[in-house]
Short mmCIF file of C-alpha atoms in Angstrom, two decimals:
data_model
loop_
_atom_site.label_atom_id
_atom_site.label_comp_id
_atom_site.label_asym_id
_atom_site.label_seq_id
_atom_site.Cartn_x
_atom_site.Cartn_y
_atom_site.Cartn_z
CA MET A 1 201.42 190.44 122.81
CA SER A 2 203.80 190.92 125.36
CA ASN A 3 205.54 187.65 126.99
CA LEU A 4 203.34 187.00 129.93
CA THR A 5 205.82 184.78 131.74
CA MET A 6 207.88 187.90 131.93
CA MET A 7 205.23 189.89 133.73
CA THR A 8 204.00 190.60 137.05
CA GLU A 9 200.42 189.79 138.29
CA GLU A 10 199.68 193.32 138.13
CA GLU A 11 201.28 193.95 134.50
CA LYS A 12 199.18 190.64 133.21
CA LEU A 13 195.67 192.37 134.77
CA GLU A 14 196.46 195.62 133.33
CA GLN A 15 196.96 194.30 129.94
CA PHE A 16 193.57 191.94 130.19
CA VAL A 17 191.73 195.03 131.27
CA GLN A 18 192.87 196.75 128.13
CA ARG A 19 192.19 194.04 125.91
CA ILE A 20 188.28 194.06 127.06
CA GLU A 21 188.47 197.62 126.89
CA ALA A 22 189.51 197.43 123.19
CA GLY A 23 186.91 195.12 122.53
CA ASP A 24 189.03 191.78 122.30
CA LYS A 25 187.67 188.72 122.79
CA ILE A 26 188.96 186.40 126.03
CA GLU A 27 189.62 182.62 124.83
CA ALA A 28 189.55 179.63 127.00
CA ASP A 29 193.48 179.32 126.96
CA ASP A 30 194.04 183.15 127.71
CA TRP A 31 195.39 184.34 130.84
CA MET A 32 192.92 185.58 133.07
CA PRO A 33 192.30 186.94 136.55
CA GLU A 34 190.67 184.83 139.10
CA GLU A 35 187.90 186.92 139.64
CA TYR A 36 186.73 186.97 135.94
CA ARG A 37 187.16 183.10 135.50
CA MET A 38 185.02 182.62 138.73
CA ALA A 39 182.17 184.90 137.43
CA LEU A 40 182.32 182.99 134.34
CA ILE A 41 182.09 180.01 135.85
CA LYS A 42 179.22 180.59 137.87
CA LEU A 43 177.38 182.53 135.08
CA ILE A 44 177.60 180.09 132.28
CA SER A 45 177.24 177.17 134.53
CA MET A 46 173.86 178.52 136.27
CA HIS A 47 172.86 179.30 132.54
CA GLY A 48 173.72 175.83 131.44
CA ILE A 49 172.21 174.03 134.27
CA SER A 50 168.95 176.20 133.99
CA GLU A 51 168.51 175.12 130.53
CA ILE A 52 168.73 171.68 131.31
CA MET A 53 166.22 171.96 134.29
CA GLY A 54 164.18 174.50 132.29
CA ALA A 55 163.31 171.84 129.80
CA LEU A 56 161.87 169.55 132.46
CA PRO A 57 158.61 172.10 133.51
CA GLU A 58 157.86 171.69 129.55
CA LYS A 59 158.60 168.11 129.42
CA GLU A 60 155.77 167.37 131.97
CA TRP A 61 153.31 168.99 128.95
CA VAL A 62 154.69 166.82 126.24
CA PRO A 63 151.99 163.83 126.73
CA LYS A 64 149.35 166.36 127.71
CA ALA A 65 149.69 168.88 124.76
CA PRO A 66 146.18 169.44 123.17
CA SER A 67 147.05 168.43 119.76
CA LEU A 68 149.91 166.49 117.88
CA HIS A 69 150.90 169.86 116.12
CA ARG A 70 151.31 171.22 119.89
CA LYS A 71 152.99 167.99 120.86
CA LEU A 72 155.56 168.00 118.34
CA GLY A 73 156.27 171.76 118.92
CA ILE A 74 156.49 171.58 122.81
CA MET A 75 159.14 168.17 121.85
CA ALA A 76 161.31 170.23 119.60
CA LYS A 77 161.65 173.07 122.45
CA VAL A 78 162.39 170.80 124.88
CA GLN A 79 165.21 168.96 122.65
CA ASP A 80 166.29 172.54 121.91
CA GLU A 81 166.65 173.96 125.56
CA MET A 82 168.57 170.34 126.42
CA GLY A 83 171.33 171.12 123.73
CA HIS A 84 171.69 174.55 124.73
CA GLY A 85 172.66 173.19 128.15
CA GLN A 86 174.93 170.72 126.80
CA LEU A 87 176.71 173.47 124.92
CA LEU A 88 177.29 175.85 127.91
CA LEU A 89 178.32 173.17 130.21
CA ARG A 90 180.91 172.34 127.63
CA VAL A 91 182.21 176.28 127.59
CA ALA A 92 181.91 175.96 131.32
CA GLU A 93 184.10 172.76 131.33
CA ASP A 94 187.07 174.57 129.36
CA LEU A 95 187.12 177.29 132.23
CA LEU A 96 187.28 174.54 134.96
CA LYS A 97 190.12 172.85 133.56
CA PRO A 98 192.76 174.68 135.97
CA TYR A 99 190.95 173.13 138.78
CA GLY A 100 190.80 169.47 137.53
CA LYS A 101 186.93 169.33 136.91
CA ASN A 102 184.42 168.72 134.51
CA ARG A 103 180.93 168.19 133.83
CA GLY A 104 180.31 165.62 135.82
CA ASP A 105 181.27 167.77 138.75
CA LEU A 106 178.83 170.42 137.88
CA MET A 107 176.01 167.72 137.98
CA GLN A 108 177.05 166.82 141.27
CA ASP A 109 177.33 170.37 142.64
CA LEU A 110 173.48 170.75 141.37
CA PHE A 111 172.49 167.42 143.17
CA ASN A 112 174.37 168.86 146.40
CA GLY A 113 172.73 172.07 146.34
CA ASP A 114 175.59 174.20 145.33
CA LEU A 115 174.79 174.97 141.81
CA LYS A 116 171.84 177.17 141.51
CA PHE A 117 168.99 177.13 138.75
CA HIS A 118 166.91 179.94 137.72
CA ASN A 119 164.11 180.23 139.92
CA VAL A 120 161.10 180.44 137.59
CA PHE A 121 161.92 176.54 136.90
CA HIS A 122 161.18 175.55 140.16
CA MET A 123 157.59 176.47 139.51
CA ASP A 124 154.67 174.23 139.07
CA THR A 125 153.20 174.07 135.75
CA ARG A 126 149.58 173.43 136.51
CA THR A 127 147.92 174.30 133.22
CA TRP A 128 148.67 174.53 129.34
CA GLY A 129 148.50 177.86 130.19
CA ASP A 130 151.71 177.68 132.01
CA ALA A 131 153.24 175.83 129.39
CA GLY A 132 152.64 178.74 126.87
CA LEU A 133 153.60 181.02 129.45
CA ILE A 134 156.97 179.73 129.81
CA GLY A 135 157.48 179.97 125.96
CA TRP A 136 156.08 183.76 125.53
CA LEU A 137 157.41 185.05 128.67
CA VAL A 138 160.07 183.14 130.61
CA ASP A 139 161.95 182.92 127.26
CA GLY A 140 160.97 186.52 126.31
CA ALA A 141 162.81 187.55 129.88
CA ALA A 142 165.57 184.98 128.80
CA ILE A 143 165.91 186.72 125.50
CA ILE A 144 166.37 190.25 127.23
CA THR A 145 168.94 188.93 129.55
CA GLN A 146 171.07 187.04 126.86
CA THR A 147 171.16 189.38 123.71
CA ASN A 148 172.68 191.57 126.24
CA MET A 149 175.41 189.34 126.54
CA LEU A 150 175.90 188.69 122.95
CA GLY A 151 179.12 190.82 122.83
CA ALA A 152 180.10 189.25 126.02
CA SER A 153 184.46 189.74 126.67
CA TYR A 154 184.36 185.94 126.99
CA GLY A 155 184.78 184.60 122.97
CA PRO A 156 183.10 181.22 123.66
CA TYR A 157 180.20 182.04 125.83
CA ALA A 158 179.60 184.95 123.32
CA ARG A 159 179.76 182.55 120.44
CA ALA A 160 177.08 179.91 122.20
CA LEU A 161 175.22 182.86 122.55
CA GLN A 162 174.59 183.60 118.99
CA ARG A 163 172.80 180.19 118.60
CA ILE A 164 171.01 180.04 121.42
CA CYS A 165 169.32 183.29 121.05
CA ALA A 166 168.57 182.83 117.49
CA GLU A 167 166.73 179.45 118.76
CA GLU A 168 165.07 181.54 121.55
CA VAL A 169 163.30 183.45 119.58
CA PHE A 170 161.40 180.39 118.05
CA HIS A 171 160.90 179.60 121.31
CA ALA A 172 159.30 182.57 122.35
CA GLN A 173 157.08 182.61 119.04
CA HIS A 174 155.73 179.23 120.13
CA GLY A 175 154.95 180.18 123.32
CA GLU A 176 153.27 183.58 121.97
CA ALA A 177 151.20 181.31 119.50
CA ILE A 178 149.89 179.10 122.38
CA ILE A 179 148.63 182.24 124.82
CA MET A 180 147.29 183.95 121.45
CA ALA A 181 145.22 180.71 120.43
CA LEU A 182 143.99 180.49 124.24
CA ALA A 183 143.37 184.25 124.72
CA GLU A 184 141.23 184.19 121.36
CA GLY A 185 139.43 181.00 122.77
CA THR A 186 136.78 180.61 125.22
CA GLU A 187 136.15 182.59 128.30
CA GLU A 188 137.67 179.36 130.27
CA GLN A 189 140.56 179.67 127.79
CA ARG A 190 141.22 183.17 128.84
CA ALA A 191 140.91 182.78 132.33
CA MET A 192 143.62 179.76 132.24
CA VAL A 193 146.02 182.52 130.77
CA GLN A 194 145.26 185.04 133.39
CA ASP A 195 145.34 182.62 136.03
CA ALA A 196 148.91 181.67 135.06
CA LEU A 197 150.10 185.11 134.28
CA ASN A 198 148.97 185.93 138.00
CA ARG A 199 150.76 182.97 139.47
CA TRP A 200 153.97 183.51 137.35
CA TRP A 201 154.07 187.35 137.84
CA ASP A 202 156.29 187.52 140.98
CA ALA A 203 158.58 184.75 139.47
CA LEU A 204 159.11 186.47 136.27
CA LEU A 205 159.96 189.95 138.08
CA MET A 206 162.82 187.84 140.24
CA PHE A 207 163.96 186.25 137.09
CA PHE A 208 166.23 189.11 136.64
CA GLY A 209 167.81 189.21 140.23
CA PRO A 210 167.67 191.85 142.71
CA ALA A 211 168.34 195.43 141.53
CA SER A 212 171.67 195.10 144.15
CA LYS A 213 173.12 193.11 146.44
CA ASP A 214 171.38 195.17 149.55
CA THR A 215 168.39 193.50 148.26
CA THR A 216 169.33 189.70 148.88
CA GLY A 217 172.56 189.72 150.12
CA SER A 218 174.63 189.03 147.18
CA SER A 219 174.82 189.93 143.30
CA LYS A 220 177.17 189.10 140.48
CA GLN A 221 175.71 191.79 138.09
CA ASP A 222 178.81 194.13 139.28
CA VAL A 223 181.73 192.18 138.67
CA THR A 224 180.09 191.13 135.25
CA ILE A 225 179.77 194.67 133.99
CA LYS A 226 183.10 195.32 135.11
CA TYR A 227 184.71 192.67 133.06
CA LYS A 228 182.41 193.39 130.03
CA ILE A 229 180.53 190.34 130.38
CA ARG A 230 177.17 192.19 130.33
CA THR A 231 176.13 195.77 129.89
CA LYS A 232 172.93 196.23 131.75
CA THR A 233 172.03 195.93 135.55
CA ASN A 234 169.23 193.62 136.49
CA GLU A 235 167.01 196.80 137.05
CA GLN A 236 167.57 197.96 133.27
CA LEU A 237 166.88 194.38 132.21
CA ARG A 238 163.91 194.16 134.10
CA GLN A 239 162.73 197.41 132.66
CA ALA A 240 163.40 196.41 129.17
CA PHE A 241 161.13 193.33 129.97
CA PHE A 242 158.41 195.84 130.99
CA ASP A 243 158.69 197.92 128.27
CA LYS A 244 158.40 195.30 125.46
CA TYR A 245 155.69 192.74 127.16
CA VAL A 246 153.30 195.00 129.41
CA PRO A 247 151.67 196.47 126.11
CA ARG A 248 151.33 193.23 124.83
CA ILE A 249 149.92 191.65 127.66
CA LEU A 250 147.42 194.72 128.11
CA SER A 251 146.98 194.34 124.11
CA LEU A 252 145.17 190.75 124.67
CA GLY A 253 142.76 192.06 127.23
CA LEU A 254 144.80 190.59 130.34
CA LYS A 255 145.15 192.30 133.43
CA LEU A 256 148.61 193.10 134.82
CA PRO A 257 148.63 191.15 138.37
CA ASP A 258 150.11 194.38 140.27
CA PRO A 259 147.44 196.80 140.33
CA THR A 260 149.85 199.50 141.58
CA MET A 261 151.88 199.30 138.33
CA HIS A 262 152.24 202.17 136.17
CA TYR A 263 154.77 203.97 133.68
CA ASP A 264 156.61 207.17 135.43
CA GLU A 265 156.57 209.57 132.48
CA GLU A 266 159.02 212.19 134.14
CA ASN A 267 161.54 209.40 135.45
CA LYS A 268 161.01 206.97 132.36
CA VAL A 269 160.60 203.87 134.24
CA TRP A 270 157.97 201.41 135.34
CA VAL A 271 156.90 201.84 139.04
CA TYR A 272 155.34 198.10 140.40
CA GLN A 273 155.79 196.06 143.63
CA GLN A 274 158.66 194.49 144.53
CA PRO A 275 158.55 190.96 144.87
CA ASP A 276 159.11 188.72 148.03
CA TRP A 277 162.61 188.52 147.97
CA ALA A 278 162.89 186.48 150.93
CA GLU A 279 160.93 183.86 149.25
CA PHE A 280 163.28 184.22 145.79
CA LYS A 281 166.37 183.18 148.33
CA LYS A 282 164.05 179.98 149.48
CA ILE A 283 163.42 179.17 146.20
CA ILE A 284 167.01 179.01 144.96
CA LYS A 285 168.06 177.17 147.64
CA ASN A 286 165.97 174.38 146.22
CA GLN A 287 163.05 174.93 148.39
CA GLY A 288 160.34 175.91 145.93
CA PRO A 289 157.00 174.16 144.62
CA ARG A 290 159.07 171.42 142.32
CA SER A 291 162.54 172.14 143.33
CA GLN A 292 162.92 168.68 145.00
CA GLU A 293 160.62 166.73 142.45
CA ARG A 294 162.66 167.62 139.38
CA LEU A 295 166.13 167.34 141.11
CA ASN A 296 165.18 164.13 141.76
CA LEU A 297 163.97 163.36 138.25
CA ARG A 298 167.28 164.99 136.94
CA ARG A 299 169.49 162.55 139.37
CA THR A 300 167.74 159.62 138.59
CA SER A 301 168.17 159.96 134.93
CA TYR A 302 172.05 160.84 135.54
CA GLU A 303 172.63 157.80 137.37
CA ASN A 304 170.39 155.47 135.08
CA ASN A 305 172.68 156.96 131.96
CA ALA A 306 175.87 156.49 133.52
CA TRP A 307 176.47 153.56 131.40
CA VAL A 308 176.52 156.06 128.11
CA ARG A 309 178.97 158.11 129.75
CA ASP A 310 181.19 155.26 130.80
CA ALA A 311 181.09 153.90 127.18
CA LEU A 312 182.03 157.01 125.48
CA ALA A 313 185.01 157.59 127.99
CA ALA A 314 186.40 153.84 127.24
CA THR A 315 185.95 154.54 123.72
CA VAL A 316 188.05 157.74 123.86
CA SER A 317 190.77 156.48 125.89
#
């Protein structure tokens, strides 16, 4: 590789683009354009925080799970999600080094409202049906988005996703097992699943993000595709979700919450009613049904366990 110290910024960028076009993996200590670094920081820190915040809706159901078997299953899932979050924040931390920042700064960004987490984790989990639906459809949606980045040009993220995606498959199976049991149960249990699906439908559609920045005023999909962090657009991912899960939803005798939804055979796309993107913008600004309650829980936990971080830091130093 050419000596970077002898190259202009334009030459460095040209070489960088050549590397990712050739399929090379960029590592934490490699030169990278600022736009690429910032896109990665925003994506990976949001992903990591979403894994941590995403454990909280299901954590609420650990003491209320209907059996010991279900309780152990959801406890293991919560533990996995927290582990995913810590792994991803470590990846993000390496990217933050040039700015003199670390994971602690990311947590403060979360508490200050500067770091967002996925819209679905602001939602209320009213019933056991909600807990099952998170595993089945929310984790199912996450698998679709994350497997699209298994070949990401940034090596540390791609490698972390290998482990995360493998474990998310088990999470989706766990959720599907809960939903199947309820769907094959009493009328009340079937109604519980339908009710959960109705309430979560718009949030599931929003999960993939707007089709373009024109919808909400911003979208990071263009820059992530440009730098080969991902390969598909938000709408392509949403269509892949429909392809996989609409037939499964219908096979359980459930009704799609959108009565207008249908498959356009000529254009090979699902036609559906757009969710309320104004509501999406409100939710990701921490104005969702459970946003503040979960942020307060995360904040209290972070403050109460400061002594652990201090002790570890003293040991390292």
